[in-house]
Coordinates of C-alpha atoms and ligand atoms in Angstrom, one line a residue:
M13 CA -52.3 -96.2 27.6
N14 CA -55.7 -94.8 27.1
K15 CA -57.7 -98.0 26.9
E16 CA -61.0 -96.2 26.6
R17 CA -59.8 -94.4 23.5
L18 CA -58.7 -97.6 21.9
K19 CA -61.8 -99.5 22.8
N20 CA -64.1 -96.8 21.6
G21 CA -62.2 -96.3 18.4
L22 CA -62.3 -100.0 17.7
E23 CA -66.0 -100.1 18.4
K24 CA -66.6 -97.3 15.9
M25 CA -64.6 -99.3 13.4
G26 CA -66.9 -102.3 14.0
I27 CA -64.1 -104.3 15.7
A28 CA -64.6 -106.1 19.0
A29 CA -61.8 -106.2 21.5
D30 CA -61.9 -108.3 24.7
E31 CA -60.0 -107.5 27.9
T32 CA -57.2 -109.8 26.9
A33 CA -56.6 -107.8 23.7
L34 CA -56.8 -104.5 25.5
D35 CA -54.3 -105.7 28.1
R36 CA -52.0 -106.9 25.4
F37 CA -52.1 -103.5 23.7
E38 CA -51.2 -101.9 27.0
A39 CA -48.3 -104.3 27.5
F40 CA -47.1 -103.8 24.0
H41 CA -47.0 -100.1 24.4
A42 CA -45.0 -100.5 27.6
I43 CA -42.5 -102.8 25.9
L44 CA -42.2 -100.3 23.0
D45 CA -41.4 -97.5 25.5
E46 CA -38.9 -99.7 27.3
Y47 CA -37.0 -100.4 24.0
N48 CA -37.4 -96.8 22.7
A49 CA -35.6 -95.5 25.8
R50 CA -32.5 -97.4 24.6
M51 CA -32.7 -97.6 20.8
D52 CA -34.3 -95.8 17.9
L53 CA -37.2 -98.3 17.3
T54 CA -40.0 -96.1 16.1
A55 CA -41.0 -92.5 16.2
V56 CA -42.1 -91.6 19.7
L57 CA -45.7 -90.5 19.7
D58 CA -47.8 -89.4 22.7
E59 CA -50.1 -92.1 23.9
D60 CA -53.3 -90.9 22.1
E61 CA -51.4 -90.5 18.9
R62 CA -50.0 -94.0 19.2
V63 CA -53.5 -95.4 19.7
D64 CA -54.8 -93.5 16.7
R65 CA -51.9 -93.6 14.3
H66 CA -50.5 -97.1 15.1
D67 CA -53.2 -99.3 16.7
L68 CA -56.4 -98.1 15.1
D69 CA -54.7 -97.5 11.7
S70 CA -53.3 -101.0 11.7
A71 CA -56.7 -102.6 12.5
A72 CA -58.3 -101.2 9.3
P73 CA -58.5 -104.5 7.3
L74 CA -60.7 -106.0 10.0
T75 CA -63.3 -103.3 9.4
H76 CA -63.5 -104.5 5.8
G77 CA -63.4 -108.2 6.6
L78 CA -60.3 -108.8 4.6
L79 CA -58.7 -111.5 6.8
M80 CA -60.5 -114.8 7.0
P81 CA -60.3 -116.9 10.2
G82 CA -56.9 -118.6 10.5
A83 CA -55.5 -116.6 7.5
K84 CA -51.8 -116.9 6.9
V85 CA -50.5 -113.3 6.8
I86 CA -47.1 -111.7 6.3
D87 CA -46.3 -108.2 7.4
V88 CA -43.6 -107.0 5.0
G89 CA -41.4 -104.3 6.5
T90 CA -43.1 -104.5 9.9
G91 CA -40.7 -102.2 11.7
A92 CA -41.8 -102.1 15.3
G93 CA -44.8 -104.4 14.5
F94 CA -47.2 -102.3 12.5
P95 CA -49.7 -103.3 11.2
G96 CA -48.9 -106.9 12.2
M97 CA -48.9 -106.7 16.0
P98 CA -52.3 -104.9 16.4
L99 CA -53.8 -107.3 13.9
L100 CA -52.5 -110.3 15.8
I101 CA -53.5 -108.9 19.2
L102 CA -57.1 -108.4 17.8
R103 CA -57.1 -111.7 15.9
P104 CA -54.8 -114.3 17.6
D105 CA -56.2 -116.9 15.1
L106 CA -54.1 -115.3 12.4
Q107 CA -50.9 -117.1 11.4
M108 CA -48.7 -114.0 11.3
T109 CA -45.2 -113.7 10.0
F110 CA -43.3 -110.5 10.8
L111 CA -40.6 -109.7 8.2
D112 CA -38.1 -106.9 8.4
A113 CA -34.6 -106.3 7.0
L114 CA -33.4 -104.9 10.3
N115 CA -32.5 -107.5 12.9
K116 CA -32.9 -105.2 16.0
R117 CA -36.6 -104.8 15.1
I118 CA -37.0 -108.6 14.7
L119 CA -35.3 -109.2 18.1
F120 CA -37.7 -106.6 19.7
L121 CA -40.7 -108.4 18.1
E122 CA -39.6 -111.8 19.3
D123 CA -39.2 -110.5 22.9
A124 CA -42.6 -108.7 22.6
L125 CA -44.4 -111.8 21.3
A126 CA -43.0 -114.0 24.1
R127 CA -44.0 -111.5 26.8
L128 CA -47.5 -111.0 25.3
G129 CA -48.0 -114.8 25.0
L130 CA -48.6 -114.6 21.3
K131 CA -47.4 -117.1 18.7
A132 CA -46.0 -115.9 15.3
E133 CA -43.1 -116.4 13.0
T134 CA -40.4 -113.8 12.6
L135 CA -38.1 -113.4 9.6
H136 CA -35.0 -111.3 9.4
A137 CA -34.6 -110.8 5.6
R138 CA -35.1 -108.5 2.8
A139 CA -38.5 -109.1 1.1
E140 CA -36.8 -109.6 -2.2
D141 CA -34.8 -112.5 -0.8
A142 CA -37.5 -114.1 1.4
A143 CA -39.9 -114.2 -1.5
K144 CA -37.5 -116.5 -3.4
M145 CA -37.6 -119.1 -0.5
A146 CA -40.0 -122.0 -1.1
A147 CA -41.3 -121.7 2.5
H148 CA -42.5 -118.2 1.8
R149 CA -43.1 -117.8 -1.9
E150 CA -46.9 -117.8 -2.7
Q151 CA -47.6 -119.3 0.7
Y152 CA -49.8 -116.5 2.2
D153 CA -53.5 -115.6 2.1
A154 CA -52.5 -111.9 2.6
A155 CA -49.5 -109.7 2.6
V156 CA -49.8 -106.4 4.6
S157 CA -47.5 -103.5 4.4
R158 CA -47.4 -100.0 5.8
A159 CA -45.0 -97.1 5.1
V160 CA -42.4 -99.2 3.3
A161 CA -42.4 -98.0 -0.4
N162 CA -44.3 -96.5 -3.3
A163 CA -47.2 -98.5 -4.6
A164 CA -45.5 -100.1 -7.6
T165 CA -42.5 -101.1 -5.5
L166 CA -44.8 -102.5 -2.8
E167 CA -46.5 -104.7 -5.4
E168 CA -43.2 -106.3 -6.1
L169 CA -42.3 -106.7 -2.4
T170 CA -45.6 -108.2 -1.4
L171 CA -47.4 -110.0 -4.3
P172 CA -44.8 -112.8 -4.6
F173 CA -45.6 -113.9 -1.1
V174 CA -49.4 -114.2 -1.9
Q175 CA -51.0 -117.4 -3.2
K176 CA -53.6 -117.3 -5.9
G177 CA -56.9 -116.1 -4.5
G178 CA -55.1 -114.1 -1.8
V179 CA -54.7 -110.3 -1.4
A180 CA -52.0 -107.7 -0.9
I181 CA -53.0 -104.9 1.3
A182 CA -51.0 -101.6 1.3
W183 CA -51.6 -98.6 3.6
K184 CA -51.3 -95.5 1.4
G185 CA -51.8 -91.8 1.9
P186 CA -54.1 -89.4 0.0
G187 CA -51.6 -89.2 -2.9
V188 CA -52.2 -92.8 -3.9
A189 CA -54.2 -91.7 -7.0
E190 CA -50.9 -90.6 -8.7
E191 CA -49.4 -94.0 -8.0
M192 CA -52.2 -96.1 -9.4
T193 CA -51.2 -96.4 -13.0
A194 CA -47.7 -97.7 -12.2
A195 CA -49.2 -100.0 -9.5
R196 CA -51.7 -101.5 -12.0
R197 CA -48.9 -102.2 -14.5
A198 CA -46.6 -103.6 -11.8
A199 CA -49.4 -105.9 -10.4
F200 CA -50.1 -107.2 -13.9
L201 CA -46.5 -108.2 -14.4
L202 CA -46.5 -109.9 -11.0
G203 CA -49.6 -112.0 -11.4
G204 CA -51.9 -109.6 -9.7
T205 CA -54.8 -107.3 -10.4
V206 CA -55.4 -104.1 -8.5
R207 CA -58.9 -104.2 -7.1
G208 CA -58.8 -100.5 -6.0
T209 CA -58.8 -98.7 -2.7
V210 CA -61.0 -98.7 0.3
D211 CA -61.1 -95.9 2.9
A212 CA -59.6 -96.5 6.3
P213 CA -60.7 -93.6 8.4
I214 CA -59.6 -93.3 12.0
P215 CA -62.5 -92.4 14.3
G216 CA -62.4 -88.7 15.3
R217 CA -59.3 -88.0 13.1
D218 CA -60.5 -86.2 10.0
D219 CA -57.1 -84.7 9.7
W220 CA -55.3 -88.0 9.1
A221 CA -56.2 -91.1 7.3
H222 CA -55.0 -93.8 5.1
V223 CA -56.6 -95.8 2.3
L224 CA -56.0 -99.5 1.8
L225 CA -54.8 -100.4 -1.7
L226 CA -56.0 -103.9 -2.4
T227 CA -54.4 -106.1 -5.1
D228 CA -55.8 -109.6 -5.8
K229 CA -53.4 -112.4 -6.6
T230 CA -55.0 -113.7 -9.8
G231 CA -52.2 -115.7 -11.3
T232 CA -48.6 -116.8 -10.5
T233 CA -45.7 -114.5 -10.1
P234 CA -43.0 -115.2 -12.8
K235 CA -39.7 -116.5 -11.5
A236 CA -37.9 -113.3 -12.5
Y237 CA -39.7 -111.4 -9.7
P238 CA -38.9 -110.0 -7.3
R239 CA -35.8 -108.7 -8.8
K240 CA -32.6 -108.5 -6.8
A241 CA -32.6 -106.6 -3.5
G242 CA -32.8 -102.9 -3.9
T243 CA -34.0 -103.0 -7.6
P244 CA -37.7 -102.7 -6.8
N245 CA -37.0 -99.4 -5.0
R246 CA -34.5 -98.1 -7.5
K247 CA -36.5 -99.0 -10.6
P248 CA -40.1 -99.5 -9.7
L249 CA -42.0 -101.8 -12.2
G250 CA -44.6 -100.2 -14.4
Q251 CA -43.1 -96.7 -14.6
Ligands
LIG230 N1 -44.5 -100.9 8.8 C1 -43.9 -100.2 9.9 C2 -44.8 -99.0 10.3 O1 -45.8 -98.7 9.6 O2 -44.6 -98.4 11.4 C3 -42.5 -99.7 9.7 C4 -42.3 -98.7 8.6 S1 -40.6 -98.2 8.4 C5 -40.8 -96.6 7.7 C6 -40.1 -99.2 7.1 C7 -39.6 -100.6 7.5 O3 -39.5 -101.4 6.3 C8 -38.2 -100.6 8.1 O4 -38.3 -101.3 9.4 C9 -37.3 -101.3 7.1 O5 -36.3 -102.0 7.7 C10 -38.3 -102.2 6.4 N2 -38.0 -102.5 5.0 C11 -37.8 -101.6 4.0 N3 -37.6 -102.2 2.8 C12 -37.5 -103.5 3.1 C13 -37.3 -104.7 2.3 N4 -37.0 -104.6 1.0 N5 -37.4 -105.9 2.9 C14 -37.6 -106.0 4.3 N6 -37.9 -104.9 5.1 C15 -37.8 -103.7 4.5

């Protein structure tokens, strides 16, 4: 792994990374390669692309000071651990829960966490089901989610996990403007209020960037939400 690229990129984003964090990134990349050689875990990117498009991209909320010390965070649809793993490596104080509907990804993450010496919770479930469980419903300071669904669907998959005063953070592409009206309506139905977007540029990569869509949890999510598994995708709220 190109540690200098990662370190410089993080510095430009205003994020400090000590040697332990950089070593953990390196080890995590090696574990990803090991698993990718035998299963289809995540798109294989070259090393520099992985630093930019996975590690630096995942770290964006830290630039904006969105996660308080010790915050309880759930990564909804974490896949191979993005954005949750880079966030946890950079901020081991976070109480992170990795959630995914695919068990092979959860098993990979459990192995990676043990080998990196990091503590976190893992949850093999659909977001729609997990958000009905008392242990997870409205229990988190933040829900993060990248590349999982359109904005309105994401509101329904993330906001039920967030307690009043917390925030849902979704990584979105340049087309987010077209999704905003439905997202605002969906958030309203779910006890949230869309705050807006903040830019999440990746240093040196003008060609490729996300924005973070921020939704504040301003009320309580009605019991009817989330609807049963699959419905938020098939019939997004607010459309
Ligand atoms: N967030 C990761 C990233 O940015 O690399 C993974 C993105 S991958 C395209 C989408 C992931 O979301 C998959 O691992 C899938 O299993 C998971 N997923 C999709 N819908 C879900 C749901 N309703 N509940 C839990 N996981 C879900």
